[in-house]
Coordinates of N, CA and C in Angstrom, one line a residue:
M23 N -9.0 -5.5 -17.7 CA -9.8 -6.2 -16.9 C -9.0 -7.2 -16.1
L24 N -9.3 -7.4 -14.6 CA -8.8 -8.3 -13.9 C -9.1 -9.6 -14.1
D25 N -8.0 -10.4 -13.9 CA -8.2 -12.1 -14.1 C -8.8 -12.6 -13.0
S26 N -9.5 -13.6 -13.4 CA -10.4 -14.5 -12.2 C -9.5 -15.1 -11.4
L27 N -8.2 -15.4 -11.5 CA -7.2 -16.1 -10.6 C -6.9 -15.0 -9.6
F28 N -6.5 -13.8 -10.1 CA -6.2 -12.7 -9.1 C -7.3 -12.4 -8.1
I29 N -8.4 -12.3 -8.7 CA -9.5 -12.1 -7.8 C -9.9 -13.1 -6.8
S30 N -9.9 -14.3 -7.4 CA -10.2 -15.3 -6.3 C -9.0 -15.4 -5.3
R31 N -7.8 -15.4 -5.5 CA -6.5 -15.5 -4.6 C -6.6 -14.3 -3.8
T32 N -6.9 -13.0 -4.1 CA -7.0 -11.9 -3.3 C -8.4 -12.0 -2.5
D33 N -9.3 -12.5 -3.0 CA -10.5 -12.6 -2.0 C -10.2 -13.7 -0.7
A34 N -9.5 -14.9 -1.2 CA -9.0 -15.6 -0.1 C -7.9 -15.0 0.8
F35 N -7.3 -14.3 0.2 CA -6.1 -13.5 1.1 C -6.9 -12.5 2.2
R36 N -7.8 -11.9 1.8 CA -8.6 -10.9 2.6 C -9.4 -11.6 3.7
R37 N -9.6 -12.6 3.2 CA -10.7 -13.7 4.5 C -9.6 -14.4 5.4
E38 N -8.4 -14.6 5.0 CA -7.4 -15.3 5.7 C -6.9 -13.9 6.7
V39 N -6.5 -13.0 6.4 CA -6.1 -12.0 7.2 C -7.2 -11.6 8.2
S40 N -8.6 -11.7 7.8 CA -9.5 -11.3 8.7 C -9.8 -12.2 9.8
K41 N -9.2 -13.6 9.8 CA -9.6 -14.5 10.5 C -8.3 -14.6 11.8
L42 N -7.3 -13.8 11.5 CA -6.1 -13.8 12.5 C -6.7 -13.1 13.8
E43 N -6.0 -13.4 14.9 CA -6.4 -12.8 16.2 C -5.3 -11.8 16.5
F44 N -5.7 -10.9 17.4 CA -4.6 -9.9 17.6 C -5.0 -9.5 19.0
T45 N -4.2 -9.3 20.0 CA -4.4 -9.2 21.5 C -4.1 -7.7 21.8
F46 N -3.8 -6.8 21.0 CA -3.5 -5.5 21.2 C -4.7 -4.8 21.5
D47 N -4.7 -3.7 22.4 CA -5.8 -3.0 22.9 C -6.2 -1.9 21.8
G48 N -7.0 -2.3 21.0 CA -7.3 -1.3 19.8 C -8.3 -2.1 18.8
V49 N -8.3 -1.4 17.5 CA -9.2 -1.7 16.3 C -8.4 -2.3 15.1
V50 N -8.8 -3.3 14.7 CA -8.2 -3.5 13.1 C -9.1 -3.4 12.2
Y51 N -8.6 -2.6 11.1 CA -9.3 -2.3 10.1 C -8.9 -3.2 8.8
N52 N -9.9 -3.6 8.0 CA -9.1 -4.6 6.9 C -10.0 -4.0 5.8
P53 N -9.5 -3.1 4.9 CA -10.3 -2.4 3.8 C -10.5 -3.0 2.5
L54 N -9.8 -4.3 2.6 CA -10.1 -5.3 1.6 C -11.5 -5.6 1.6
D55 N -12.0 -5.5 3.0 CA -13.4 -6.0 3.2 C -14.4 -4.7 2.9
Y56 N -14.3 -4.0 3.5 CA -15.3 -2.8 3.5 C -15.0 -1.7 2.2
A57 N -13.7 -1.9 1.9 CA -13.6 -0.9 0.5 C -13.1 -1.8 -0.5
W58 N -13.7 -3.0 -0.4 CA -13.4 -4.1 -1.7 C -13.7 -3.6 -3.1
D59 N -14.8 -2.8 -3.1 CA -15.2 -2.1 -4.5 C -14.2 -1.3 -4.8
M60 N -13.6 -0.5 -4.1 CA -12.8 0.5 -4.7 C -11.3 -0.1 -4.8
F61 N -10.9 -1.1 -3.8 CA -9.8 -1.8 -4.2 C -9.8 -2.4 -5.6
L62 N -10.6 -3.2 -5.8 CA -10.8 -3.7 -7.2 C -10.5 -2.6 -8.5
R63 N -11.5 -1.7 -8.4 CA -11.4 -0.5 -9.5 C -9.8 -0.1 -9.4
Y64 N -9.1 0.1 -8.3 CA -7.8 0.7 -8.2 C -6.7 -0.4 -8.9
E65 N -7.1 -1.8 -8.6 CA -6.5 -2.9 -9.3 C -6.5 -3.1 -10.6
D66 N -7.6 -2.8 -11.0 CA -7.9 -2.8 -12.5 C -7.0 -1.6 -13.3
L67 N -6.9 -0.9 -12.5 CA -6.1 0.4 -13.1 C -4.5 0.0 -13.0
A68 N -4.2 -0.5 -11.7 CA -2.7 -0.7 -11.5 C -2.2 -1.9 -12.2
L69 N -2.9 -2.8 -12.6 CA -2.4 -3.9 -13.3 C -2.9 -4.2 -14.8
S70 N -3.1 -2.8 -15.3 CA -3.5 -3.0 -16.8 C -2.2 -3.1 -17.5
G71 N -1.0 -2.7 -17.1 CA 0.1 -2.9 -17.9 C 1.1 -4.1 -17.6
D72 N 2.4 -3.7 -18.0 CA 3.2 -4.9 -17.8 C 3.6 -5.3 -16.5
N73 N 3.6 -4.5 -15.5 CA 3.6 -4.9 -14.0 C 5.2 -5.4 -13.6
G74 N 6.2 -5.2 -14.7 CA 7.5 -5.5 -14.5 C 8.1 -5.1 -13.2
V75 N 7.6 -3.6 -12.8 CA 8.1 -3.0 -11.6 C 7.1 -3.0 -10.7
M76 N 7.3 -3.3 -9.3 CA 6.4 -3.1 -8.2 C 6.9 -2.4 -7.1
F77 N 6.2 -1.4 -6.7 CA 6.4 -0.7 -5.4 C 5.6 -1.2 -4.3
M78 N 6.1 -1.4 -3.1 CA 5.6 -1.9 -2.1 C 5.6 -1.3 -1.0
G79 N 4.5 -0.9 -0.2 CA 4.7 -0.1 1.1 C 4.4 -1.3 2.1
M80 N 4.4 -0.7 3.4 CA 4.0 -1.6 4.6 C 2.3 -2.0 4.8
N81 N 1.7 -1.1 5.2 CA 0.3 -1.1 5.2 C -0.4 -0.3 5.3
P82 N -2.0 -0.1 5.0 CA -2.6 1.1 5.1 C -2.5 2.1 6.1
G83 N -2.5 3.5 5.7 CA -2.4 4.7 6.6 C -3.7 4.9 7.0
P84 N -3.9 5.9 8.1 CA -5.4 6.1 8.9 C -6.1 6.9 7.7
D85 N -5.5 7.9 6.9 CA -6.1 8.8 6.0 C -5.6 8.2 4.7
G86 N -5.3 7.0 4.4 CA -4.7 6.6 2.8 C -5.6 5.5 2.8
M87 N -5.1 4.3 2.6 CA -5.6 3.1 2.0 C -7.1 2.8 3.1
M88 N -7.0 3.0 4.3 CA -7.8 3.0 5.3 C -9.1 3.4 5.0
Q89 N -9.0 4.7 4.4 CA -10.1 5.3 3.7 C -10.6 5.0 2.4
T90 N -9.5 4.7 1.5 CA -9.9 4.7 0.1 C -9.6 3.3 -0.4
G91 N -9.2 2.4 0.1 CA -9.1 1.0 -0.4 C -7.8 1.0 -1.3
V92 N -6.9 2.2 -1.3 CA -5.9 2.3 -2.5 C -4.6 2.5 -1.6
P93 N -3.4 1.4 -2.0 CA -2.1 1.7 -1.4 C -1.8 3.3 -1.4
F94 N -1.2 3.9 -0.4 CA -0.7 5.3 -0.3 C -2.0 5.9 -0.9
G95 N -3.4 5.8 -0.8 CA -4.5 6.5 -1.3 C -4.9 7.6 -0.7
A96 N -4.0 8.6 -0.6 CA -4.7 10.1 -0.2 C -5.7 10.5 -1.2
R97 N -6.8 10.7 -0.5 CA -8.1 11.2 -1.3 C -7.9 11.8 -2.4
S98 N -7.2 13.2 -2.3 CA -7.2 13.9 -3.8 C -6.6 13.3 -4.7
I99 N -5.5 12.3 -4.3 CA -4.7 11.7 -5.6 C -5.8 10.6 -6.1
V100 N -6.2 9.8 -5.2 CA -7.2 9.2 -6.0 C -8.4 9.4 -6.7
K101 N -9.0 10.6 -6.3 CA -9.5 11.3 -7.2 C -9.4 11.8 -8.4
D102 N -8.3 12.9 -8.3 CA -7.8 13.5 -9.2 C -6.7 13.1 -10.1
Y103 N -6.1 12.2 -9.6 CA -4.7 11.9 -10.3 C -5.1 10.4 -11.0
L104 N -5.5 9.5 -10.0 CA -5.9 8.3 -10.4 C -7.3 8.0 -11.2
G105 N -8.1 9.1 -10.9 CA -9.4 9.1 -11.5 C -10.6 8.4 -11.0
L106 N -10.4 7.7 -9.8 CA -11.4 6.8 -9.3 C -12.4 7.3 -8.4
S107 N -13.5 6.5 -8.5 CA -14.6 6.7 -7.7 C -15.3 5.3 -7.3
G108 N -16.0 5.1 -6.1 CA -16.5 4.1 -5.9 C -17.0 3.9 -4.4
T109 N -17.7 2.8 -4.2 CA -18.1 2.9 -2.7 C -17.3 2.3 -1.8
V110 N -17.4 2.9 -0.9 CA -16.5 2.5 0.5 C -17.5 2.5 1.7
S111 N -17.9 1.1 2.2 CA -18.8 0.9 3.5 C -18.1 1.2 4.6
Q112 N -18.8 0.6 5.6 CA -18.4 0.7 7.1 C -17.7 -0.5 7.4
P113 N -16.5 -0.5 8.2 CA -16.2 -1.7 8.9 C -17.1 -2.0 9.8
E114 N -16.9 -3.3 10.3 CA -17.8 -3.9 11.5 C -17.4 -3.1 12.8
H115 N -16.1 -2.9 13.2 CA -15.7 -2.1 14.4 C -15.0 -0.8 13.9
L116 N -15.4 0.2 14.6 CA -14.8 1.5 14.5 C -14.1 2.1 15.3
H117 N -13.0 2.7 15.6 CA -12.3 3.3 16.7 C -13.0 4.7 16.5
P118 N -13.4 5.1 17.6 CA -14.1 6.6 17.7 C -13.3 7.8 16.8
A119 N -11.9 7.7 17.3 CA -11.0 8.6 16.7 C -10.7 8.3 15.0
R120 N -11.2 7.4 14.6 CA -11.0 6.9 13.1 C -11.9 6.6 12.7
P121 N -13.0 7.5 12.2 CA -14.2 7.3 11.4 C -13.7 6.8 10.0
V122 N -14.6 6.1 9.0 CA -14.0 6.0 7.8 C -15.3 6.7 6.9
T123 N -14.7 7.7 6.3 CA -15.4 8.8 5.5 C -15.1 8.3 3.8
G124 N -14.4 7.3 3.7 CA -14.1 7.2 2.1 C -13.5 8.4 1.3
L125 N -14.0 8.8 0.4 CA -13.4 9.8 -0.6 C -14.0 11.1 -0.1
E126 N -15.0 11.1 0.7 CA -15.7 12.4 1.2 C -14.8 13.0 2.1
G127 N -14.0 12.7 2.9 CA -13.0 13.1 3.9 C -12.3 14.5 3.2
R128 N -11.9 15.1 4.3 CA -11.1 16.2 3.7 C -9.3 15.9 4.0
K129 N -9.0 15.2 5.0 CA -7.8 15.0 5.1 C -6.9 14.0 4.3
D130 N -5.8 14.3 3.8 CA -5.0 13.5 3.1 C -3.8 12.9 3.5
E131 N -3.6 11.7 3.5 CA -2.6 10.9 4.1 C -1.1 11.5 3.5
P132 N -0.2 12.2 4.6 CA 1.0 12.8 3.9 C 1.6 11.8 3.2
S133 N 2.1 10.6 3.7 CA 2.7 9.7 2.8 C 2.2 9.4 1.5
G134 N 1.0 9.1 1.5 CA 0.4 9.2 0.1 C 0.6 10.1 -0.9
M135 N 0.4 11.4 -0.4 CA 0.6 12.6 -1.1 C 1.9 12.9 -1.8
A136 N 3.1 12.5 -0.7 CA 4.4 12.6 -1.1 C 4.7 11.5 -2.1
F137 N 4.5 10.2 -1.9 CA 4.6 9.0 -2.9 C 4.0 9.5 -4.2
W138 N 3.0 9.9 -4.3 CA 2.1 10.0 -5.8 C 2.4 11.3 -6.3
S139 N 2.7 12.2 -5.6 CA 3.0 13.5 -6.3 C 4.4 13.2 -6.8
M140 N 5.3 12.4 -6.4 CA 6.6 12.1 -7.2 C 6.5 11.3 -8.5
I141 N 5.3 10.6 -8.3 CA 4.8 10.0 -9.7 C 4.5 10.7 -10.5
R142 N 3.4 11.4 -10.1 CA 2.7 12.3 -10.9 C 3.6 13.4 -11.7
S143 N 4.6 14.0 -10.9 CA 5.5 14.9 -11.4 C 6.2 14.5 -12.8
I144 N 6.5 13.2 -12.7 CA 7.1 12.5 -13.9 C 6.0 11.9 -14.9
Y145 N 5.0 11.2 -14.4 CA 4.1 10.9 -15.3 C 2.7 11.6 -15.1
P146 N 2.3 12.7 -15.8 CA 1.2 13.4 -15.6 C 0.0 12.6 -15.8
D147 N -0.1 11.6 -16.8 CA -1.1 10.5 -17.0 C -0.7 9.4 -16.2
C148 N -1.4 9.1 -15.2 CA -1.2 7.8 -14.5 C -1.0 6.6 -15.6
H149 N -1.8 6.5 -16.4 CA -1.8 5.3 -17.4 C -0.4 5.1 -17.9
D150 N 0.4 6.2 -18.1 CA 1.8 5.9 -18.4 C 2.7 5.2 -17.5
F151 N 2.3 5.4 -16.3 CA 3.1 5.1 -15.1 C 2.6 3.5 -15.0
F152 N 1.5 3.1 -15.1 CA 0.8 1.9 -15.0 C 1.1 0.8 -16.2
S153 N 1.5 1.7 -17.2 CA 1.8 0.6 -18.5 C 3.0 -0.3 -17.9
F154 N 4.0 0.1 -17.0 CA 4.9 -0.8 -16.6 C 5.3 -1.2 -15.4
A155 N 4.5 -0.3 -14.3 CA 4.6 -0.4 -13.1 C 3.3 -0.6 -12.1
T156 N 3.2 -1.0 -11.1 CA 2.2 -1.0 -9.9 C 2.7 -0.8 -8.7
V157 N 1.6 -0.5 -7.9 CA 1.7 -0.2 -6.5 C 0.9 -1.0 -5.5
Q158 N 1.6 -1.6 -4.7 CA 0.8 -2.5 -3.8 C 1.4 -2.6 -2.3
N159 N 0.7 -3.0 -1.1 CA 0.9 -3.0 0.0 C 1.3 -4.5 0.6
F160 N 2.4 -4.5 1.8 CA 2.3 -6.1 2.0 C 1.5 -6.5 2.8
C161 N 1.0 -5.8 3.9 CA -0.1 -5.9 4.7 C -1.4 -5.2 4.6
P162 N -2.5 -5.7 4.4 CA -3.9 -5.1 4.2 C -4.7 -4.4 5.4
L163 N -3.9 -4.8 6.6 CA -4.5 -4.3 7.7 C -4.0 -2.8 8.5
A164 N -4.9 -2.4 9.0 CA -4.3 -1.0 9.7 C -5.0 -1.2 11.3
F165 N -3.9 -0.9 12.0 CA -4.1 -1.0 13.4 C -4.2 0.3 14.0
V166 N -5.1 0.4 14.8 CA -5.2 1.7 15.7 C -5.5 1.7 17.3
T167 N -5.0 2.7 18.1 CA -5.0 2.3 19.3 C -5.2 3.4 20.1
G168 N -5.5 3.5 21.5 CA -5.4 4.7 22.2 C -6.6 5.7 22.2
D169 N -6.5 6.7 22.7 CA -7.7 7.6 22.7 C -7.6 8.5 21.3
R170 N -6.8 8.7 21.0 CA -6.5 9.4 19.5 C -6.3 8.6 18.3
G171 N -6.5 7.3 18.5 CA -6.5 6.3 17.4 C -4.9 6.2 16.6
R172 N -4.2 6.0 17.6 CA -2.5 6.3 16.9 C -2.4 4.7 16.0
N173 N -1.7 5.3 15.3 CA -1.6 4.2 14.1 C -0.1 3.1 14.7
V174 N -0.4 1.8 14.5 CA 0.5 1.0 15.1 C 1.0 0.1 13.8
T175 N 2.2 0.2 13.5 CA 2.5 -0.7 12.2 C 2.9 -2.1 12.5
P176 N 2.7 -3.0 11.5 CA 2.8 -4.5 12.1 C 4.1 -4.9 12.5
D177 N 5.3 -4.0 12.2 CA 6.4 -4.6 13.1 C 6.5 -4.2 14.5
K178 N 5.5 -3.5 15.1 CA 5.3 -3.5 16.4 C 4.4 -4.2 17.3
L179 N 3.8 -5.5 16.4 CA 2.8 -6.1 17.1 C 3.6 -7.1 17.9
P180 N 3.0 -7.9 18.9 CA 3.9 -9.1 19.5 C 4.1 -10.0 18.5
R181 N 5.4 -10.4 19.0 CA 6.3 -11.4 18.0 C 5.2 -12.5 17.3
Q182 N 4.8 -13.3 18.1 CA 4.0 -14.2 17.7 C 2.9 -13.9 16.5
E183 N 2.2 -12.9 17.1 CA 0.9 -12.3 16.2 C 1.4 -11.6 14.7
R184 N 2.6 -10.9 14.8 CA 3.5 -10.4 13.9 C 3.8 -11.6 12.8
R185 N 4.5 -12.8 13.5 CA 4.8 -13.9 12.5 C 3.7 -14.5 11.7
A186 N 2.5 -14.6 12.8 CA 1.2 -15.3 11.9 C 0.7 -14.4 10.8
L187 N 0.9 -13.1 10.9 CA 0.6 -11.9 9.8 C 1.4 -12.2 8.7
E188 N 2.6 -12.2 9.0 CA 3.7 -12.1 7.9 C 3.7 -13.1 7.2
E189 N 3.2 -14.3 7.8 CA 3.3 -15.8 7.0 C 2.3 -15.8 6.0
V190 N 0.8 -15.1 6.5 CA -0.2 -15.0 5.3 C 0.3 -14.1 4.3
C191 N 1.0 -12.9 4.7 CA 1.2 -11.9 4.0 C 2.2 -12.3 2.8
L192 N 3.2 -13.0 3.4 CA 4.2 -13.8 2.4 C 3.5 -14.7 1.4
D193 N 2.8 -15.5 1.7 CA 2.4 -16.3 0.8 C 1.7 -15.6 -0.2
Y194 N 0.8 -14.6 0.1 CA 0.1 -13.7 -0.9 C 1.3 -13.0 -1.9
L195 N 2.5 -12.5 -1.2 CA 3.2 -11.8 -1.8 C 4.0 -12.6 -2.8
E196 N 4.3 -13.8 -2.6 CA 4.8 -14.9 -3.3 C 3.8 -15.0 -4.9
F197 N 2.7 -15.0 -4.6 CA 1.7 -15.3 -5.5 C 1.9 -13.8 -6.2
L198 N 1.7 -12.7 -6.0 CA 1.7 -11.8 -6.6 C 3.0 -11.4 -7.6
V199 N 4.1 -11.9 -6.9 CA 5.3 -11.9 -7.8 C 5.3 -12.6 -9.0
A200 N 4.9 -14.0 -8.7 CA 4.9 -14.8 -9.7 C 3.7 -14.6 -10.7
H201 N 2.7 -14.0 -10.4 CA 1.5 -13.8 -11.3 C 1.6 -12.6 -11.9
L202 N 2.3 -11.6 -11.2 CA 2.5 -10.4 -12.2 C 4.0 -10.4 -13.1
H203 N 4.7 -11.2 -13.0 CA 5.8 -11.6 -13.4 C 6.7 -10.2 -13.1
V204 N 7.0 -10.0 -11.7 CA 7.8 -9.0 -11.2 C 9.1 -9.0 -11.5
R205 N 9.8 -8.2 -12.0 CA 11.4 -8.3 -12.4 C 12.0 -7.3 -11.4
T206 N 11.6 -6.1 -10.8 CA 12.0 -5.2 -10.1 C 11.1 -4.8 -8.9
A207 N 11.4 -4.8 -7.7 CA 10.6 -4.5 -6.7 C 11.2 -3.3 -5.9
V208 N 10.5 -2.2 -5.7 CA 10.8 -1.2 -5.0 C 10.3 -1.2 -3.5
A209 N 10.9 -1.5 -2.6 CA 10.6 -1.1 -1.2 C 10.6 0.1 -0.9
V210 N 9.4 0.6 0.1 CA 9.4 2.0 0.7 C 9.0 1.8 2.0
G211 N 10.6 1.7 2.3 CA 10.7 1.6 3.7 C 11.6 0.1 3.9
N212 N 12.1 0.2 5.3 CA 12.9 -0.9 5.7 C 12.2 -2.1 5.9
Y213 N 10.9 -2.0 6.3 CA 10.1 -3.1 6.6 C 9.8 -3.8 5.4
A214 N 9.2 -3.1 4.3 CA 8.9 -3.6 3.1 C 10.1 -4.2 2.1
Y215 N 11.0 -3.5 2.6 CA 12.5 -4.2 1.9 C 12.7 -5.7 2.5
D216 N 12.8 -5.6 4.1 CA 12.8 -7.1 4.6 C 12.0 -8.1 4.2
Q217 N 10.8 -7.9 3.8 CA 9.8 -8.9 3.5 C 10.1 -9.3 1.9
L218 N 10.3 -8.1 1.1 CA 10.6 -8.7 -0.3 C 11.9 -9.5 -0.6
T219 N 12.8 -9.0 0.4 CA 14.1 -10.0 0.3 C 13.7 -11.4 0.7
K220 N 12.7 -11.9 0.9 CA 12.4 -13.2 1.4 C 11.6 -14.0 0.3
V221 N 11.2 -13.3 -0.7 CA 10.7 -13.8 -1.9 C 11.5 -13.7 -3.2
G222 N 11.6 -14.7 -3.7 CA 12.3 -14.5 -5.1 C 11.6 -13.6 -6.4
C223 N 12.0 -12.3 -6.2 CA 11.6 -11.3 -7.0 C 12.6 -10.6 -7.8
G224 N 13.4 -11.4 -8.2 CA 14.6 -10.6 -9.0 C 15.2 -9.4 -8.1
R225 N 15.3 -8.4 -8.7 CA 16.0 -7.2 -8.4 C 15.1 -6.6 -7.2
V226 N 15.7 -6.2 -6.2 CA 14.8 -5.3 -5.0 C 15.9 -4.2 -4.6
L227 N 15.1 -3.1 -4.6 CA 15.8 -1.7 -4.4 C 14.8 -1.0 -3.2
K228 N 15.6 -0.2 -2.7 CA 14.5 0.5 -1.3 C 14.8 2.1 -1.4
I229 N 13.7 2.6 -0.8 CA 13.7 4.0 -0.9 C 13.0 4.3 0.6
L230 N 13.4 5.6 0.8 CA 13.0 6.1 2.0 C 11.6 6.0 2.1
H231 N 10.9 5.6 3.4 CA 9.5 6.0 3.5 C 9.3 7.4 3.6
P232 N 8.3 8.1 3.2 CA 7.8 9.3 3.2 C 7.2 9.6 4.6
S233 N 7.3 9.0 5.6 CA 6.6 9.3 6.7 C 6.7 10.7 7.2
P234 N 5.8 11.4 7.6 CA 5.9 12.8 8.2 C 6.8 12.9 9.7
I235 N 6.7 11.5 10.3 CA 7.4 11.5 11.6 C 8.9 11.2 11.5
N236 N 9.3 11.1 10.2 CA 11.0 11.0 9.9 C 11.5 12.1 9.5
P237 N 12.3 12.8 10.1 CA 12.9 14.0 10.0 C 13.7 13.8 8.5
A238 N 14.5 13.0 8.2 CA 14.9 12.6 6.9 C 14.1 12.9 5.8
A239 N 13.0 12.1 6.0 CA 12.0 12.2 4.8 C 11.9 13.6 4.2
H240 N 11.6 14.7 5.0 CA 11.1 16.0 4.7 C 12.1 16.4 3.6
R241 N 13.5 15.8 3.8 CA 14.6 16.5 2.8 C 14.5 15.7 1.5
V242 N 14.4 14.3 2.0 CA 14.5 13.5 0.7 C 13.5 13.5 -0.3
W243 N 12.3 13.8 0.5 CA 10.9 13.7 -0.6 C 10.5 15.2 -0.8
A244 N 11.4 16.2 -0.7 CA 11.0 17.7 -1.1 C 11.2 17.6 -2.4
D245 N 10.5 18.8 -2.9 CA 10.2 19.1 -4.3 C 9.6 17.9 -5.1
D246 N 8.5 17.3 -4.8 CA 8.0 16.5 -5.4 C 9.0 15.1 -5.3
G247 N 9.5 14.7 -4.1 CA 10.5 13.6 -4.2 C 11.6 13.5 -5.0
R248 N 12.1 14.7 -5.6 CA 12.9 14.7 -6.7 C 14.3 13.9 -6.4
Q249 N 14.7 13.8 -5.5 CA 15.9 13.0 -5.0 C 15.4 11.7 -5.0
V250 N 14.4 11.3 -4.7 CA 13.9 9.8 -5.0 C 13.9 9.4 -6.4
A251 N 13.2 10.4 -6.9 CA 13.1 10.1 -8.4 C 14.5 10.1 -9.2
E252 N 15.3 10.7 -8.9 CA 16.7 10.8 -9.5 C 17.5 9.5 -9.2
Y253 N 17.1 8.9 -7.9 CA 17.8 7.7 -7.6 C 16.9 6.7 -8.7
L254 N 15.8 6.6 -8.6 CA 15.0 5.7 -9.3 C 15.3 5.8 -10.9
V255 N 15.6 6.9 -11.2 CA 16.1 6.9 -13.1 C 17.4 6.6 -13.0
S256 N 18.3 6.7 -12.2 CA 19.6 6.1 -12.2 C 19.6 4.7 -12.2
E257 N 18.7 4.0 -11.4 CA 18.5 2.5 -11.4 C 17.7 2.0 -12.4
G258 N 17.3 2.9 -13.7 CA 16.5 2.2 -14.6 C 15.1 2.0 -14.4
V259 N 14.6 2.3 -13.0 CA 13.1 2.1 -12.8 C 12.3 2.9 -13.3
L260 N 12.5 4.4 -13.3 CA 11.7 5.6 -14.2 C 12.5 6.1 -15.3
D261 N 11.7 6.5 -16.2 CA 12.2 6.9 -17.5 C 13.1 8.4 -17.4
H262 N 12.6 9.5 -16.7 CA 13.3 10.7 -16.5 C 12.7 11.5 -15.3
C263 N 13.2 12.6 -14.8 CA 12.5 13.3 -13.8 C 13.1 14.7 -14.3

């Protein structure tokens, strides 16, 4: 069961990021608001073990956490591997190209499928993975713009707005690292690595982000991410592959 300090601090965090102002031409989604129920169900599972290892991504993907409230939360993974169900309501503002359909949609986030498929190939029972590790995101906000609802990552925001966002997120990250007693952090991508190195969380490792727009990711994450898994095993993060 989640402790009251985690819930209250995370509730304050979601309110803090919601108050930030952004000038880019698009829509900001905060799944910690409209998918709060699903997010807490996930955290109850993800924080059920030791939490000495923390994997950290950048921010929600359009067909991942933006829909499910779960980091790297591809719908089929959330339902079939993590075994979660719950309520996802509607955000106050929607981009016409990016509706929120929760777990009912058909599309899966490619990055989420790649990441969790790697974990599932080693730990068929997700409880075995969560007995020593957790998966979180640095920034809870998703940014979409343009006619097709293009995903804008936090590092592409105007400098002042990005810094204001990162300040709030770093404060929360410092809380997470201390509260969960993280000993090893695994950054999924360069941006997450840069943020993790700003806080005192022991050892920080980095793996390539499984983004489908990165040609190198197709090779590195092939075969259920075997190359990534072998690296993490060699570093003592995962047990075997």
